mmCIF file of C-alpha atoms in Angstrom:
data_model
loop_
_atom_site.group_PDB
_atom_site.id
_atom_site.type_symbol
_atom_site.label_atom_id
_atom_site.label_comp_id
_atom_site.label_asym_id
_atom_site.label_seq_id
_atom_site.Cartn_x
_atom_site.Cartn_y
_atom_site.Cartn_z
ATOM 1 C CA UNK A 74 50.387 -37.131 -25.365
ATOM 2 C CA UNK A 75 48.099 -35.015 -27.385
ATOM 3 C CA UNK A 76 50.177 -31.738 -26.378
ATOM 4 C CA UNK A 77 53.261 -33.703 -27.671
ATOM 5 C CA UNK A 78 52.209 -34.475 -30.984
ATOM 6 C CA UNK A 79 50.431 -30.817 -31.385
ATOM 7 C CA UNK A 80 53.630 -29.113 -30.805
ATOM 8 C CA UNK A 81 55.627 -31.779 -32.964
ATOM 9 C CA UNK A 82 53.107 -30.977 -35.559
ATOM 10 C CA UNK A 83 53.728 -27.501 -35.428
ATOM 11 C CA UNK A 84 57.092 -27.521 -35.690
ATOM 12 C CA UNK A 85 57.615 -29.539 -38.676
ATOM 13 C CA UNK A 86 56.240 -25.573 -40.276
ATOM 14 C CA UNK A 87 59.572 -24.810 -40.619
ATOM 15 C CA UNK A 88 61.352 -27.768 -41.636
ATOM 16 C CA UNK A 89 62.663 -27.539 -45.083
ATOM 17 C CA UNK A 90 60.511 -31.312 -46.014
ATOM 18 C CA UNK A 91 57.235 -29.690 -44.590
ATOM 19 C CA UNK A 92 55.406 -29.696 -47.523
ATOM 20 C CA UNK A 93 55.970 -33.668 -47.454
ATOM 21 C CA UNK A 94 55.363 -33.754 -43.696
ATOM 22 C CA UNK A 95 52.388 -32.013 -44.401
ATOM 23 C CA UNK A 96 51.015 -35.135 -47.141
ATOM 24 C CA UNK A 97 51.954 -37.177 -44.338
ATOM 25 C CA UNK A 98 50.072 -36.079 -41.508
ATOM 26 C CA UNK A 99 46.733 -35.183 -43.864
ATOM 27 C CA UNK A 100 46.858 -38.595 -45.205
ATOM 28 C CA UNK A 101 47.065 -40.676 -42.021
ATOM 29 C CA UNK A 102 44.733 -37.980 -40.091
ATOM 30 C CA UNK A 103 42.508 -39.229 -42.179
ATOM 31 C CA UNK A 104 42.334 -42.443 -40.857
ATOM 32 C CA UNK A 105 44.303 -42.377 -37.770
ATOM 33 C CA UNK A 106 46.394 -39.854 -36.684
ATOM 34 C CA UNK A 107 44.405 -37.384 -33.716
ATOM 35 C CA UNK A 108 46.303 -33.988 -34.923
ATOM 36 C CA UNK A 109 44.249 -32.308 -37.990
ATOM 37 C CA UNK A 110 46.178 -30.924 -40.644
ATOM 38 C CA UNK A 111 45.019 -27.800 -40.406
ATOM 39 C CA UNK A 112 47.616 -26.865 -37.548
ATOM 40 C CA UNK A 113 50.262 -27.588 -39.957
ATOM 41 C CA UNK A 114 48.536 -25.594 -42.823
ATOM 42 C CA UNK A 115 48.211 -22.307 -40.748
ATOM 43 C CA UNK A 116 51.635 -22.402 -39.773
ATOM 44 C CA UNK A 117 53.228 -22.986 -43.281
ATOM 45 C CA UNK A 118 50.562 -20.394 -44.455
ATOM 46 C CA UNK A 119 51.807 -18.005 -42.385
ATOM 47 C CA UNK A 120 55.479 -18.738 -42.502
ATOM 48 C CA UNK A 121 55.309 -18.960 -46.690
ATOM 49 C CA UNK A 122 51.444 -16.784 -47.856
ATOM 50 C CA UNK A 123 52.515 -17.100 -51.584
ATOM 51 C CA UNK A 124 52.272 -20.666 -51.332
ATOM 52 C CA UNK A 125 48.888 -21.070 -49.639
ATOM 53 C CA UNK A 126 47.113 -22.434 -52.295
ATOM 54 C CA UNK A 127 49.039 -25.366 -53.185
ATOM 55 C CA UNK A 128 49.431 -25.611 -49.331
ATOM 56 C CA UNK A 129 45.886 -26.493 -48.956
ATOM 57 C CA UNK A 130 45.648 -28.351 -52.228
ATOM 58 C CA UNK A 131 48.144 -30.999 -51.041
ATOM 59 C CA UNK A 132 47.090 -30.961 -47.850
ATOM 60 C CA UNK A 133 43.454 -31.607 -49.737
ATOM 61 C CA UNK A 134 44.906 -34.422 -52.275
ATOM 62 C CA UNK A 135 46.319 -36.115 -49.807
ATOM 63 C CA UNK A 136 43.404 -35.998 -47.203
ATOM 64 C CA UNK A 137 41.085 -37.303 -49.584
ATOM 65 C CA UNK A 138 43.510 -39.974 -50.659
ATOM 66 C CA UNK A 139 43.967 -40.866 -46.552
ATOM 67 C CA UNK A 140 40.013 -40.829 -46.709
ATOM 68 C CA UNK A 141 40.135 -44.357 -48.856
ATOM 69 C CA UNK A 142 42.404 -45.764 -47.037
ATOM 70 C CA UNK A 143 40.194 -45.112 -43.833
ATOM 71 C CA UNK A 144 37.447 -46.239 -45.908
ATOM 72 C CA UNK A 145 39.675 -49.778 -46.928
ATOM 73 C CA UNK A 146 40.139 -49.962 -43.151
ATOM 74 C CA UNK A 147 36.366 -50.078 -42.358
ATOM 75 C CA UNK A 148 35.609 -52.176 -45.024
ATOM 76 C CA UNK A 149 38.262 -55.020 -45.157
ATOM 77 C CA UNK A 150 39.372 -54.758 -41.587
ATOM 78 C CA UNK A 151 37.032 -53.560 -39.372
ATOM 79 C CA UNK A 152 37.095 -56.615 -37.067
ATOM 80 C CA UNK A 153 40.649 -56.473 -36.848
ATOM 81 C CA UNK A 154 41.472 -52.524 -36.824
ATOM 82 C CA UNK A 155 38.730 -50.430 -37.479
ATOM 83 C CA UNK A 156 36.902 -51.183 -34.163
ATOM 84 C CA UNK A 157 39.983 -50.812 -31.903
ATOM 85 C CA UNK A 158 40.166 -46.990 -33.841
ATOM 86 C CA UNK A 159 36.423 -46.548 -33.482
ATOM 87 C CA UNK A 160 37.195 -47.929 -29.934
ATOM 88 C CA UNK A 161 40.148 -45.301 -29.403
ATOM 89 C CA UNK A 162 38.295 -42.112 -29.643
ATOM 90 C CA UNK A 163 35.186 -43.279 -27.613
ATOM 91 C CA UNK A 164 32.852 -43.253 -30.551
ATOM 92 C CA UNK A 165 31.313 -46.722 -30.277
ATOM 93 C CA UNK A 166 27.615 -45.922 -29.437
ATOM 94 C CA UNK A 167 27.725 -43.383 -32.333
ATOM 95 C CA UNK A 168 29.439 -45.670 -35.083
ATOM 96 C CA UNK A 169 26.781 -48.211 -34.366
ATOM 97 C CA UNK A 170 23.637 -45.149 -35.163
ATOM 98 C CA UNK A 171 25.917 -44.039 -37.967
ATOM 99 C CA UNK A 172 25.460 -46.998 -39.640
ATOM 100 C CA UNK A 173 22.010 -47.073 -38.927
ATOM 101 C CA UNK A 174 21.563 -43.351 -40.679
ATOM 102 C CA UNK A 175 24.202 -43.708 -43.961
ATOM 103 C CA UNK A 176 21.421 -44.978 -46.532
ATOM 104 C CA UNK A 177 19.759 -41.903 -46.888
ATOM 105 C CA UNK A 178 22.209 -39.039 -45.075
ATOM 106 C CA UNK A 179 25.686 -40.852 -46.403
ATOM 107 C CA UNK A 180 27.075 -37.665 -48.530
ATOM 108 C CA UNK A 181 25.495 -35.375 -45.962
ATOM 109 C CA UNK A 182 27.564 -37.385 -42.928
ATOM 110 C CA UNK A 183 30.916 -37.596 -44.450
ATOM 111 C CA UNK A 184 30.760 -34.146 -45.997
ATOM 112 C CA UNK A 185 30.195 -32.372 -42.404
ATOM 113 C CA UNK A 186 32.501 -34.721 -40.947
ATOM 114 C CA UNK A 187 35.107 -33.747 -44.097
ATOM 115 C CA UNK A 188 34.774 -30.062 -42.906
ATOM 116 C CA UNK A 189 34.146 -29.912 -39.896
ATOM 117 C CA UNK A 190 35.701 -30.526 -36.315
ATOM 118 C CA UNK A 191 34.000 -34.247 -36.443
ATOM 119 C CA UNK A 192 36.953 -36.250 -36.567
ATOM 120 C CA UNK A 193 36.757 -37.262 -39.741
ATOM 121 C CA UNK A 194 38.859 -40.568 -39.770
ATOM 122 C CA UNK A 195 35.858 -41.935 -37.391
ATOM 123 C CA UNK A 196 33.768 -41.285 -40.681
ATOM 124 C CA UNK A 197 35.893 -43.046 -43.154
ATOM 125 C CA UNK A 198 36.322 -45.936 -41.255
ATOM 126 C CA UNK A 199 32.328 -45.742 -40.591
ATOM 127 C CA UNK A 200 31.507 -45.383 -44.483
ATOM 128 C CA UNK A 201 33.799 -48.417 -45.189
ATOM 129 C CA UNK A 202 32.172 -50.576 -42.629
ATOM 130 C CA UNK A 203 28.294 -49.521 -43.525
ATOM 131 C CA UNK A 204 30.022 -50.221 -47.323
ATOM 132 C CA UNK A 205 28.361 -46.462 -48.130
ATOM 133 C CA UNK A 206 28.722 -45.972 -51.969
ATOM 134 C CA UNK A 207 32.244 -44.873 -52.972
ATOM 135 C CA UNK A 208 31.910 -42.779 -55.588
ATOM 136 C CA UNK A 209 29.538 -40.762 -52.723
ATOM 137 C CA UNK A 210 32.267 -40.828 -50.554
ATOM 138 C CA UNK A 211 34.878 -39.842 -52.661
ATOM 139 C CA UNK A 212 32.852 -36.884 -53.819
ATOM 140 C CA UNK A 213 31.672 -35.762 -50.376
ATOM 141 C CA UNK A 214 35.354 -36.206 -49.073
ATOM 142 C CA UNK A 215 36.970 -34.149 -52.238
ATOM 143 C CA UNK A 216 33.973 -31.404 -51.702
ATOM 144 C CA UNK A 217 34.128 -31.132 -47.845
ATOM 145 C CA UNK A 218 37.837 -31.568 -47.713
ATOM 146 C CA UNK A 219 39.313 -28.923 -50.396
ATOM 147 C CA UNK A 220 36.707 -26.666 -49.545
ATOM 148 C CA UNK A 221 37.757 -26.720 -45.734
ATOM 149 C CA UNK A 222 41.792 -26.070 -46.185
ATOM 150 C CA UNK A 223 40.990 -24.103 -49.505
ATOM 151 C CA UNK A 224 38.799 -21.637 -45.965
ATOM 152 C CA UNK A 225 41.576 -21.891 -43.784
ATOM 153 C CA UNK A 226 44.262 -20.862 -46.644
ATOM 154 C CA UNK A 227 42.032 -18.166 -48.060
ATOM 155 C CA UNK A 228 41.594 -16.587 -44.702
ATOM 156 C CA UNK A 229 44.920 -16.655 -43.293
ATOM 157 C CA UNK A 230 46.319 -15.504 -47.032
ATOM 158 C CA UNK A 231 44.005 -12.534 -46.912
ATOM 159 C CA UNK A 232 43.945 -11.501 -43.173
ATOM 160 C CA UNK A 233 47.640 -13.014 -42.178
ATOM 161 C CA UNK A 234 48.786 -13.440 -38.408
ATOM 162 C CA UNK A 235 45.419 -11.774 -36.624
ATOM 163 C CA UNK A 236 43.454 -14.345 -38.701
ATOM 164 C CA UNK A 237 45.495 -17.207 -37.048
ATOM 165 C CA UNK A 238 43.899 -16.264 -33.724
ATOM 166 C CA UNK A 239 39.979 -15.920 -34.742
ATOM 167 C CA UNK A 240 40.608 -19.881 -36.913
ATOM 168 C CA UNK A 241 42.079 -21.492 -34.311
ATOM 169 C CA UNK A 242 39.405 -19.660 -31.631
ATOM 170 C CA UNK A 243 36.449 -19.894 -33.693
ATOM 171 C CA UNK A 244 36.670 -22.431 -36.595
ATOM 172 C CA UNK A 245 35.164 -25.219 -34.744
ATOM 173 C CA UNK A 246 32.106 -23.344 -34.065
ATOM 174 C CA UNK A 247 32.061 -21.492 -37.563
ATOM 175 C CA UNK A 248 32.023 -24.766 -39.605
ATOM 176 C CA UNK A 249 29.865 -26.124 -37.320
ATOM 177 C CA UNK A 250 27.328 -23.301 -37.550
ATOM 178 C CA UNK A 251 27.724 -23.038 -41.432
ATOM 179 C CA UNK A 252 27.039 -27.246 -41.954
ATOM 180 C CA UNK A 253 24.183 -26.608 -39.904
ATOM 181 C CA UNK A 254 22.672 -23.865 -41.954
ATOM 182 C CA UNK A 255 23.760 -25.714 -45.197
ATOM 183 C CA UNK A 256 21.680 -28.845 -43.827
ATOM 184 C CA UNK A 257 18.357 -26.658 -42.793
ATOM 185 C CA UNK A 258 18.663 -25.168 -45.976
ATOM 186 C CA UNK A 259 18.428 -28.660 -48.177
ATOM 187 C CA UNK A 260 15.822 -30.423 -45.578
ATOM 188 C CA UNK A 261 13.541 -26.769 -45.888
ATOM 189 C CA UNK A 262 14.111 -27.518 -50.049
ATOM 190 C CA UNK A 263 13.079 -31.162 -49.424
ATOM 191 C CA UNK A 264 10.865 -30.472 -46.647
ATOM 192 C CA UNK A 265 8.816 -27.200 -49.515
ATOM 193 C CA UNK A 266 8.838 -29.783 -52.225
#
C-alpha cells in the first residue's frame, strides 16, 4: 500500500495541477497522509528548477497550515480520531511520554519532528492533545517546516539530478544528525549558564 501511494505521489510531478496536488498532499501529510511531501517537491524541482522556491514555499504554507489542523485533531477529537491515527503508525507508548515531556521541550519536539524524518503528523496531533501553546507550535512548525523544503529545494536547485540521489539516500540521517547537534548545542548553552 505504501509503494502504491509513493509512486502515485510521484507521478502527480508531471501533471499540469501539481502545484495544487502538491498543497494537497503537504497539508493532509501533516496530519494524516504517510507519504511526505518532499517526494513530490524533488520531483517538481527537478522537472521545473526555476520554480523551486515557490515549490517549497507552498509546499511550506500549506504544511504548516495541515499542522493546525493536526493540532485541531488532537485537541477536539482525540478520543474519536486522534488515537486511532496515533494508533495507526504504532506510536502509542511514545504519544503517552510525549505528553509527559511537552512543558518544557514543546518547541524543541515539534521543531525536530517539523524537519526531520519523525513523522510529523504524530506531533501535531500530540501538541493538540497535551494542548502545547499554539503560538509555540505555530512558530516551531513555520521554522522547522520552511526551513526543511526551503534544504531540499536549495540543494536539488544548486546540485540538480545527482543531488536527488544523496537527499533521498541520506536526508534522514542528515537532519537527524543536524537536530541533534542543534539540541547539544542549546542544552551545553543552558547546561554553561
Amino acid at each position: 500500500m505504501i509503494r502504491s501511494l509513493y509512486n502515485w505521489t510521484m507521478s502527480l510531478a508531471g501533471h499540469p495541477h501539481a502545484m495544487t496536488a502538491l498543497a494537497v498532499i503537504s497539508f493532509i501529510e501533516s496530519s494524516i497522509f504517510p507519504i511526505p511531501p518532499d517526494v513530490l517537491i524533488i520531483a517538481m524541482v527537478l522537472a521545473t528548477p526555476e520554480r523551486a522556491w515557490r515549490i517549497a514555499m507552498v509546499a511550506g504554507i500549506a504544511s504548516v497550515a495541515g499542522g493546525f489542523a493536526g493540532y485541531g485533531i488532537g485537541y477536539f477529537l482525540y478520543e474519536a480520531l486522534g488515537r486511532d491515527i496515533i494508533g495507526f503508525y504504532g506510536y502509542e507508548q511514545q504519544f503517552e511520554s510525549f505528553k509527559g515531556l511537552y512543558a518544557e521541550w514543546g518547541f524543541w519536539i515539534v521543531a525536530g519532528a517539523g524537519f526531520t524524518p519523525f513523522p510529523y503528523k504524530v506531533i501535531t496531533i500530540a501538541s493538540g492533545a497535551a494542548d502545547l501553546n499554539l503560538f509555540t507550535f505555530g512558530v516551531a512548525s513555520t521554522v522547522s517546516r520552511f526551513a526543511r523544503f526551503l534544504l531540499v529545494a536549495a540543494l536539488l536547485w544548486k546540485f540538480g539530478p545527482p543531488m536527488r540521489l544523496y537527499i533521498e539516500k541520506y536526508l534522514n540521517l542528515l537532519t537527524v544528525a543536524f537536530f541533534a547537534l542543534l539540541i547539544g548545542s542549546f542544552l551545553l548553552i543552558k547546561w554553561l549558564a
